[in-house]
Coordinates of C-alpha atoms in Angstrom, one line a residue:
Chain A
M1 CA -9.8 -15.5 -25.7
G2 CA -10.2 -12.6 -28.2
K3 CA -14.0 -12.3 -27.9
K4 CA -15.1 -9.2 -26.0
I5 CA -18.4 -9.3 -24.0
G6 CA -20.3 -6.6 -22.3
I7 CA -19.9 -7.0 -18.8
E8 CA -20.0 -5.0 -15.5
V9 CA -16.5 -4.0 -14.7
S10 CA -17.0 -5.1 -11.0
I11 CA -18.0 -8.7 -12.3
A12 CA -15.0 -8.5 -14.7
V13 CA -12.7 -7.8 -11.9
S14 CA -14.0 -10.9 -10.1
E15 CA -13.4 -12.9 -13.3
A16 CA -9.8 -11.8 -13.3
V17 CA -9.5 -13.0 -9.5
R18 CA -10.9 -16.3 -10.7
A19 CA -8.7 -16.7 -13.5
A20 CA -5.7 -16.0 -11.4
D21 CA -6.9 -19.1 -9.4
V22 CA -6.9 -17.5 -5.9
D23 CA -6.8 -19.5 -2.8
L24 CA -8.6 -17.4 -0.1
I25 CA -10.6 -14.3 -0.4
A26 CA -11.5 -12.3 2.7
A27 CA -14.1 -9.7 2.6
Y28 CA -16.8 -7.9 4.7
P29 CA -19.9 -7.8 2.7
I30 CA -21.8 -4.5 3.3
T31 CA -21.5 -0.9 1.9
P32 CA -19.1 0.5 0.6
Q33 CA -18.2 -3.0 -0.8
T34 CA -19.0 -3.8 -4.5
H35 CA -20.1 -6.5 -6.8
I36 CA -16.7 -7.9 -7.0
V37 CA -16.7 -10.1 -3.8
E38 CA -20.5 -10.6 -4.1
H39 CA -19.6 -12.3 -7.5
L40 CA -16.7 -14.1 -6.1
S41 CA -18.8 -15.6 -3.4
E42 CA -21.3 -17.0 -6.0
L43 CA -18.3 -18.4 -8.1
V44 CA -17.1 -20.3 -4.8
A45 CA -20.4 -21.2 -3.7
D46 CA -21.4 -22.5 -7.2
G47 CA -18.0 -24.5 -7.4
K48 CA -16.6 -22.7 -10.2
L49 CA -13.6 -21.3 -8.2
D50 CA -11.9 -23.6 -5.9
A51 CA -11.1 -21.2 -3.1
E52 CA -12.1 -20.4 0.5
F53 CA -14.4 -17.4 0.6
V54 CA -14.5 -16.0 4.3
P55 CA -17.1 -13.3 5.0
V56 CA -15.3 -11.9 7.9
E57 CA -16.8 -9.5 10.6
S58 CA -15.1 -6.3 9.5
E59 CA -12.4 -5.0 7.1
H60 CA -9.9 -5.0 9.8
S61 CA -10.4 -8.7 9.9
A62 CA -10.4 -9.1 6.3
M63 CA -6.9 -7.6 6.0
S64 CA -5.7 -9.5 9.0
L65 CA -7.1 -13.0 7.6
C66 CA -5.4 -12.0 4.2
I67 CA -2.1 -11.7 6.1
G68 CA -2.5 -15.1 8.0
S69 CA -3.8 -16.8 4.5
S70 CA -0.8 -15.2 2.5
A71 CA 1.6 -16.1 5.4
A72 CA 0.5 -19.8 5.0
G73 CA 1.6 -19.6 1.4
A74 CA -2.0 -19.2 -0.2
R75 CA -2.7 -16.7 -3.1
T76 CA -4.8 -14.1 -1.3
Y77 CA -7.3 -11.5 -2.4
T78 CA -9.6 -8.9 -0.9
A79 CA -11.3 -5.8 -2.3
T80 CA -12.8 -2.7 -0.6
S81 CA -13.7 0.8 -0.7
S82 CA -13.2 4.2 1.2
Q83 CA -14.6 3.5 4.7
G84 CA -13.7 0.0 4.6
L85 CA -10.2 0.7 3.7
A86 CA -10.0 3.2 6.5
L87 CA -11.4 0.6 8.9
M88 CA -8.6 -1.8 7.4
H89 CA -5.9 1.0 7.8
E90 CA -4.1 -0.5 10.7
I91 CA -3.5 -3.8 8.9
V92 CA -2.9 -2.1 5.7
W93 CA 0.5 -1.1 7.2
I94 CA 1.4 -4.6 8.4
A95 CA 0.8 -6.6 5.1
P96 CA 3.9 -5.0 3.3
A97 CA 5.8 -5.0 6.5
L98 CA 5.4 -8.8 6.6
R99 CA 6.2 -8.9 2.8
M100 CA 2.8 -10.3 2.0
P101 CA 2.0 -10.4 -1.5
I102 CA -1.9 -9.8 -1.0
V103 CA -3.8 -8.3 -4.2
M104 CA -6.5 -5.9 -3.3
T105 CA -8.8 -4.2 -5.5
L106 CA -9.6 -0.7 -4.1
V107 CA -12.6 0.7 -5.7
N108 CA -12.1 4.3 -5.0
R109 CA -14.9 6.3 -3.2
S110 CA -14.8 9.4 -1.2
M111 CA -14.0 9.4 2.7
S112 CA -17.0 10.6 4.8
G113 CA -17.8 13.4 6.0
P114 CA -20.0 14.5 4.9
I115 CA -21.2 11.0 4.3
S116 CA -20.4 9.8 0.8
I117 CA -20.4 6.6 -1.1
W118 CA -19.4 8.2 -4.3
N119 CA -16.1 8.6 -6.3
D120 CA -12.9 10.2 -5.7
H121 CA -9.4 9.5 -4.6
S122 CA -9.6 10.5 -1.0
D123 CA -9.5 6.7 0.0
V124 CA -6.4 5.7 -1.6
M125 CA -4.5 9.0 -1.0
S126 CA -4.7 8.4 2.8
E127 CA -3.0 5.0 2.2
R128 CA -0.3 6.3 -0.3
D129 CA 2.7 5.8 2.3
C130 CA 2.1 2.5 3.6
C131 CA 4.3 0.6 1.2
W132 CA 1.7 -0.9 -1.2
I133 CA 2.4 -1.0 -5.0
Q134 CA -0.5 1.2 -6.4
T135 CA -1.8 1.1 -10.0
F136 CA -4.8 2.9 -11.6
A137 CA -7.1 1.6 -14.1
E138 CA -8.6 3.8 -16.7
N139 CA -11.1 1.6 -18.1
G140 CA -12.7 -2.0 -17.5
Q141 CA -10.2 -4.0 -19.7
E142 CA -7.5 -2.1 -17.8
A143 CA -9.0 -3.1 -14.4
F144 CA -9.0 -7.0 -15.6
D145 CA -5.5 -6.9 -17.0
L146 CA -4.0 -4.9 -14.0
T147 CA -5.5 -7.5 -11.5
L148 CA -3.5 -10.4 -13.2
H149 CA -0.4 -8.0 -13.4
A150 CA -0.9 -7.4 -9.6
F151 CA -0.5 -11.0 -8.6
K152 CA 2.4 -11.3 -11.0
V153 CA 4.3 -8.5 -9.3
A154 CA 3.3 -9.1 -5.8
E155 CA 4.3 -12.7 -5.8
H156 CA 7.6 -12.2 -7.5
P157 CA 10.5 -13.3 -5.3
D158 CA 12.4 -10.1 -5.8
V159 CA 9.1 -7.9 -4.7
L160 CA 6.7 -9.8 -2.3
L161 CA 4.9 -6.7 -1.4
P162 CA 1.0 -6.3 -1.6
V163 CA -0.5 -4.6 -4.5
M164 CA -3.5 -2.2 -4.7
V165 CA -5.3 -2.0 -8.0
N166 CA -7.3 1.2 -8.0
L167 CA -10.5 1.5 -10.1
D168 CA -13.0 4.6 -9.9
G169 CA -16.2 3.8 -7.9
F170 CA -19.4 3.8 -10.0
T171 CA -17.9 5.5 -13.2
L172 CA -15.9 2.3 -13.6
S173 CA -17.0 -0.2 -10.9
H174 CA -20.8 -0.2 -12.0
V175 CA -20.9 0.4 -15.5
I176 CA -20.8 -2.1 -18.3
E177 CA -18.1 -2.4 -20.8
P178 CA -16.9 -4.6 -23.5
I179 CA -14.1 -6.6 -22.0
E180 CA -12.1 -9.4 -23.0
L181 CA -12.1 -12.1 -20.0
M182 CA -9.8 -15.1 -19.7
T183 CA -9.9 -18.5 -18.5
Q184 CA -7.6 -20.0 -15.8
A185 CA -5.8 -21.9 -18.5
E186 CA -5.3 -18.5 -20.5
A187 CA -4.1 -16.6 -17.5
G188 CA -1.8 -19.4 -16.6
K189 CA 0.5 -18.7 -19.7
Y190 CA 1.2 -15.4 -17.9
L191 CA 0.6 -16.0 -14.2
K192 CA 2.5 -19.1 -12.7
P193 CA 1.5 -20.6 -9.1
Y194 CA 2.7 -18.9 -6.2
E195 CA 5.9 -20.3 -4.7
P196 CA 6.4 -18.6 -1.1
T197 CA 9.8 -17.6 -0.2
M198 CA 9.1 -17.9 3.4
R199 CA 5.9 -19.3 4.8
L200 CA 4.4 -20.5 8.1
D201 CA 5.5 -24.2 8.4
T202 CA 5.6 -26.6 11.3
K203 CA 8.8 -28.1 9.8
Q204 CA 10.6 -24.8 9.7
P205 CA 9.3 -22.5 12.3
V206 CA 9.4 -18.7 11.7
T207 CA 8.2 -15.8 13.7
M208 CA 6.5 -13.3 11.7
G209 CA 5.5 -10.0 13.0
G210 CA 7.9 -9.5 15.8
V211 CA 8.7 -6.2 17.7
G212 CA 10.7 -3.7 16.0
I213 CA 12.5 -2.1 18.8
P214 CA 13.9 1.4 18.1
A215 CA 17.5 -0.4 17.5
V216 CA 16.0 -2.2 14.4
Y217 CA 12.8 -0.6 13.4
T218 CA 14.7 1.9 11.1
E219 CA 16.4 -0.9 9.3
A220 CA 13.3 -2.9 8.8
K221 CA 11.8 0.6 7.2
K222 CA 15.0 0.7 5.1
Q223 CA 14.2 -2.9 3.8
Y224 CA 10.6 -2.0 2.6
E225 CA 11.6 1.1 1.0
T226 CA 14.3 -0.6 -0.9
A227 CA 12.0 -3.4 -1.9
I228 CA 9.1 -1.1 -3.2
T229 CA 11.8 1.1 -5.0
A230 CA 13.3 -1.9 -6.5
S231 CA 9.9 -3.4 -7.7
K232 CA 9.7 -1.0 -10.5
K233 CA 11.7 -3.2 -12.7
V234 CA 9.5 -6.2 -12.0
I235 CA 6.4 -4.0 -12.7
L236 CA 7.7 -3.1 -16.0
D237 CA 9.0 -6.4 -16.9
A238 CA 5.5 -7.7 -15.9
W239 CA 3.7 -5.3 -18.4
K240 CA 6.4 -6.1 -21.1
E241 CA 5.5 -10.0 -20.7
F242 CA 1.7 -9.1 -20.5
G243 CA 1.9 -7.4 -24.0
E244 CA 3.9 -10.3 -25.4
V245 CA 1.5 -13.0 -24.2
Y246 CA -1.8 -11.0 -24.8
G247 CA -0.9 -8.1 -27.1
R248 CA -2.1 -5.4 -24.6
K249 CA 0.8 -3.1 -23.8
Y250 CA 0.9 -0.9 -20.5
K251 CA 3.3 1.7 -19.3
P252 CA 3.8 3.5 -15.9
I253 CA 2.8 6.8 -17.8
E254 CA 0.3 7.0 -20.4
T255 CA 0.5 10.0 -22.8
Y256 CA -2.1 11.4 -25.4
K257 CA -1.5 14.0 -28.0
T258 CA 1.5 15.4 -25.7
K259 CA 3.8 15.8 -28.7
G260 CA 4.4 19.5 -29.2
A261 CA 1.3 20.3 -26.9
E262 CA 1.6 23.6 -25.3
I263 CA -0.5 22.5 -22.1
V264 CA -0.7 19.1 -20.9
L265 CA -3.4 17.9 -18.4
M266 CA -2.2 15.2 -15.8
T267 CA -4.9 12.8 -14.5
M268 CA -5.4 9.5 -12.9
G269 CA -8.0 6.8 -13.4
S270 CA -11.2 6.9 -15.4
I271 CA -11.7 10.8 -15.9
S272 CA -8.7 10.4 -18.4
E273 CA -11.1 9.1 -21.0
T274 CA -13.4 12.3 -20.5
A275 CA -10.1 14.2 -20.7
M276 CA -9.1 12.6 -24.2
T277 CA -12.6 13.6 -25.3
A278 CA -12.0 17.3 -24.0
I279 CA -8.7 17.2 -25.7
D280 CA -10.0 16.2 -29.1
L281 CA -12.6 19.0 -28.9
M282 CA -9.9 21.6 -27.8
R283 CA -7.8 20.6 -30.7
D284 CA -10.5 21.1 -33.2
K285 CA -10.8 24.5 -31.9
G286 CA -7.0 25.0 -32.4
I287 CA -5.9 24.7 -28.7
S288 CA -2.6 22.9 -28.3
V289 CA -3.3 20.2 -25.6
G290 CA -2.3 17.0 -24.5
L291 CA -2.9 14.5 -21.7
M292 CA -0.5 12.5 -19.4
R293 CA -1.7 10.0 -16.8
F294 CA -0.1 8.0 -14.2
R295 CA -1.0 4.2 -14.3
L296 CA 1.6 3.6 -11.7
W297 CA 1.5 5.6 -8.6
R298 CA 3.7 3.7 -6.1
P299 CA 6.4 3.3 -6.5
F300 CA 6.4 6.8 -8.1
P301 CA 7.7 6.4 -11.6
L302 CA 10.3 9.4 -11.3
Q303 CA 12.6 8.9 -14.3
E304 CA 9.6 8.0 -16.7
F305 CA 7.9 11.3 -15.3
R306 CA 10.9 13.3 -16.0
R307 CA 11.4 11.9 -19.5
A308 CA 7.6 12.3 -20.3
V309 CA 7.6 16.3 -19.3
K310 CA 10.9 16.9 -21.1
N311 CA 9.4 19.1 -23.9
I312 CA 6.4 20.3 -21.9
S313 CA 6.1 23.8 -20.8
V314 CA 2.6 23.8 -18.8
L315 CA 1.4 21.0 -16.8
A316 CA -2.2 21.3 -15.5
V317 CA -2.4 18.5 -12.9
V318 CA -5.9 17.4 -11.8
D319 CA -6.5 15.9 -8.3
R320 CA -9.4 14.0 -7.2
A321 CA -8.3 14.3 -3.4
I322 CA -7.6 17.3 -1.2
S323 CA -5.0 17.4 1.3
Y324 CA -6.4 19.8 3.8
G325 CA -4.2 22.7 4.8
S326 CA -1.3 21.8 2.4
Q327 CA -0.4 23.1 -0.9
G328 CA -2.4 21.2 -3.4
G329 CA -3.7 17.8 -4.2
P330 CA -1.4 14.9 -3.5
V331 CA -0.4 14.2 -7.3
F332 CA 0.2 17.9 -7.7
M333 CA 2.4 18.2 -4.8
E334 CA 4.5 15.1 -5.8
V335 CA 4.6 16.0 -9.5
R336 CA 6.1 19.6 -8.4
S337 CA 8.5 18.1 -6.1
A338 CA 9.8 15.6 -8.8
L339 CA 10.7 18.7 -11.0
Y340 CA 12.1 21.0 -8.2
D341 CA 15.9 20.1 -9.0
Q342 CA 15.5 19.9 -12.9
E343 CA 17.0 22.6 -14.9
V344 CA 14.4 22.9 -17.2
R345 CA 10.9 22.3 -16.0
P346 CA 7.4 23.2 -16.8
Q347 CA 5.2 25.3 -15.0
V348 CA 2.9 23.2 -12.8
F349 CA -0.7 24.4 -11.8
G350 CA -2.8 22.4 -9.6
F351 CA -6.5 21.8 -9.6
V352 CA -8.8 19.7 -7.5
A353 CA -11.9 18.4 -9.2
G354 CA -14.4 15.6 -9.1
L355 CA -14.8 15.1 -5.2
G356 CA -17.5 13.0 -3.7
G357 CA -18.8 11.8 -7.2
R358 CA -18.9 15.4 -8.7
D359 CA -18.5 14.6 -12.6
V360 CA -15.5 15.9 -14.1
T361 CA -16.8 17.1 -17.4
V362 CA -15.4 18.2 -20.9
D363 CA -16.5 21.8 -19.8
M364 CA -14.4 21.4 -16.4
F365 CA -11.3 20.3 -18.6
E366 CA -11.7 23.2 -20.8
D367 CA -12.0 25.5 -17.8
I368 CA -8.8 23.9 -16.5
V369 CA -6.8 24.5 -19.7
S370 CA -8.0 27.9 -20.1
K371 CA -7.0 28.9 -16.5
A372 CA -3.6 27.1 -16.5
S373 CA -3.0 29.0 -20.0
K374 CA -4.0 32.4 -18.2
Y375 CA -1.7 31.5 -15.2
A376 CA 1.2 30.3 -17.6
E377 CA 1.1 33.6 -19.5
K378 CA 1.1 35.7 -16.1
G379 CA 4.0 33.4 -15.0
K380 CA 2.0 32.4 -11.7
G381 CA -1.2 31.2 -10.4
P382 CA -3.0 30.5 -7.1
V383 CA -1.3 27.8 -5.1
Y384 CA -3.8 25.3 -6.2
E385 CA -7.4 25.8 -7.0
M386 CA -10.8 24.0 -6.5
I387 CA -12.7 23.5 -9.6
G388 CA -16.7 23.9 -10.0
V389 CA -17.1 25.2 -6.5
R390 CA -20.6 26.9 -6.4
E391 CA -20.0 30.5 -5.0
K392 CA -23.7 31.3 -4.9
Chain B
M1 CA 21.6 -15.5 4.4
A2 CA 24.4 -15.5 6.9
K3 CA 23.5 -13.7 10.2
K4 CA 25.6 -12.2 12.9
K5 CA 24.6 -14.1 16.0
V6 CA 26.2 -11.4 18.5
D7 CA 22.7 -9.8 19.1
A8 CA 19.4 -9.4 17.7
V9 CA 20.2 -6.2 16.4
L10 CA 21.3 -6.4 12.7
A11 CA 22.4 -4.4 9.8
W12 CA 19.2 -3.8 7.4
R13 CA 20.6 -6.2 4.8
D14 CA 21.0 -9.0 7.2
L15 CA 17.3 -9.0 8.3
E16 CA 15.3 -11.6 7.1
L17 CA 12.2 -11.0 4.9
G18 CA 9.8 -8.9 6.5
M19 CA 11.8 -9.0 9.8
A20 CA 10.9 -12.6 10.4
I21 CA 12.6 -14.4 13.1
T22 CA 14.0 -17.7 11.9
D23 CA 16.1 -18.8 15.0
P24 CA 14.1 -19.5 18.0
G25 CA 15.1 -17.7 21.4
S26 CA 16.3 -14.3 19.8
S27 CA 14.7 -12.5 22.4
A28 CA 17.2 -13.9 24.9
Q29 CA 20.1 -12.3 22.8
L30 CA 18.5 -8.8 23.2
K31 CA 19.6 -7.2 26.3
T32 CA 16.6 -4.8 27.5
G33 CA 17.7 -3.8 31.0
D34 CA 19.9 -1.0 29.9
W35 CA 17.3 1.9 30.3
R36 CA 16.6 0.9 33.9
S37 CA 16.9 3.8 36.4
Q38 CA 16.8 1.8 39.7
H39 CA 17.7 -1.7 40.8
P40 CA 16.6 -4.1 43.7
V41 CA 19.0 -4.7 46.6
V42 CA 18.1 -7.9 48.4
D43 CA 19.1 -8.3 52.2
H44 CA 19.9 -12.1 52.3
E45 CA 20.0 -11.7 56.2
K46 CA 16.3 -11.1 56.2
C47 CA 15.3 -13.1 53.1
I48 CA 13.0 -16.0 53.7
K49 CA 13.6 -17.5 50.2
C50 CA 9.9 -17.6 49.5
G51 CA 10.4 -16.8 45.8
L52 CA 7.9 -14.2 45.4
C53 CA 10.2 -11.9 43.7
W54 CA 11.0 -14.7 41.2
I55 CA 7.2 -15.3 40.6
Y56 CA 6.1 -11.8 40.4
C57 CA 8.8 -10.3 38.2
P58 CA 7.2 -9.4 34.8
D59 CA 10.6 -9.9 33.1
M60 CA 11.6 -13.0 34.5
A61 CA 14.7 -11.3 35.4
Y62 CA 14.8 -13.3 38.8
S63 CA 16.2 -16.9 38.7
P64 CA 16.8 -19.4 41.6
G65 CA 20.4 -19.0 42.9
K66 CA 22.8 -20.5 45.3
E67 CA 21.7 -21.6 48.6
G68 CA 17.9 -21.1 47.7
Y69 CA 18.2 -17.3 47.2
Y70 CA 17.0 -15.5 44.2
D71 CA 19.2 -13.5 41.8
W72 CA 18.0 -10.9 39.4
N73 CA 19.7 -10.6 36.1
G74 CA 20.6 -6.9 35.0
D75 CA 20.4 -7.7 31.4
Y76 CA 16.6 -7.8 31.9
C77 CA 15.8 -6.0 35.0
K78 CA 14.1 -2.9 34.1
G79 CA 13.8 -1.5 37.7
C80 CA 10.0 -1.7 37.9
G81 CA 10.2 -2.4 41.6
I82 CA 7.3 -5.0 41.5
C83 CA 9.6 -7.3 43.4
A84 CA 10.2 -4.9 46.3
S85 CA 6.4 -4.1 46.6
E86 CA 5.4 -7.8 46.7
C87 CA 8.3 -9.0 49.1
P88 CA 6.4 -10.1 52.0
K89 CA 9.2 -9.4 54.6
G90 CA 10.2 -6.0 53.0
V91 CA 13.8 -6.9 52.5
I92 CA 13.9 -5.7 48.7
T93 CA 15.0 -2.0 48.5
M94 CA 15.1 -0.1 45.0
V95 CA 18.4 2.0 44.7
M96 CA 19.0 4.4 42.1
E97 CA 21.4 3.6 39.3
E98 CA 24.7 5.4 39.4
E99 CA 24.9 8.2 36.7

């Protein structure tokens, strides 16, 4: 450990899954699938990873198999993107309801139509209410580290919920970055073997997936909601331990030059790196800007968020998904809602950018900051705004 | 976790992980006939004790009773009327539940 190598981020994620010593991988190997499962299938075929690799007939089957595997007590993994996730959707709800600690990498790609395989967050935002813990990686190293963290959190007896690790399609998944990998032995210092609380066992029979009649469905929902809310403590502890073991420290919300900043951009995922470059350039010009980004999206880090915005007067939220006919992007709406009952709160302006693989450039961030600054001065702006739309 | 055995309907903290069912036969504890709007009335004078009502009942609400007749159980009968429809002698009548 300690040596960085140049590696494609997708391949690095599969190396993280190998380091986690998973027992079963289920995946449907066609577009929009990535190199993650392709490389895992090679690792299994070459005997470098002792696991079952099941190339199922659809993503619906992939998640169904993951549930069966996890119910049997196996450490279980899958990866998908956009349309694949959509086909999985029905079973995405079932996994947390059965309290299955499955880990899934979601390489974020846009939902068709029009037909698209490129990058935005419309896939994950369509699944945000399913009771999966959701984290977002900014770069390759983070994608690797969050994968190990995901198993640690998911399998914790106080959590037992599936975890979705999000990383941007193409801008992260298909690029080569310097990443520090780990062997199974190195990962083992942090990630212990999975000990199921309950599993399918002929000696102790159990029915999983029973009917939730109206008299008990609400109570079940209460259990799931309580579990995901309580998982935050485990998520934070697991990041703390990760920092102690490997030296890389992670927080639910990351900030960059927010101290004393007049305007703070809010992002998620890999565009945050471009945003930091934009902030450096704007700071050189004397514009007082900073950046805040969510690493943890579900459960929503409410207290951390409120603490982070305490001294901020203007927040410009950049969403990479659109929620048609509503009042802005999903992140913007949640951020604004989180601040509603705060006595002192920043002005919040919503922007939607980078849809369907459109690059979010330094210029765009400068445009967003200048618009937010103008609206803040006036005291109001549009409900939300799409950035970079060609008018003619 | 200690569970109340009175019914399959529990408080949320008493539900097993993921609403798993760890005791077999819990569906028998769950009375599902309370939303019935009508129930069968069997005329024992004309019944030939063939047992087709027992066989056809989709909820297994019928069971063999005294003297070869078949009794329906109000905890599970949903009043679908299949027994009345299948009875070869037409001796089962569906009667509206009292308000």
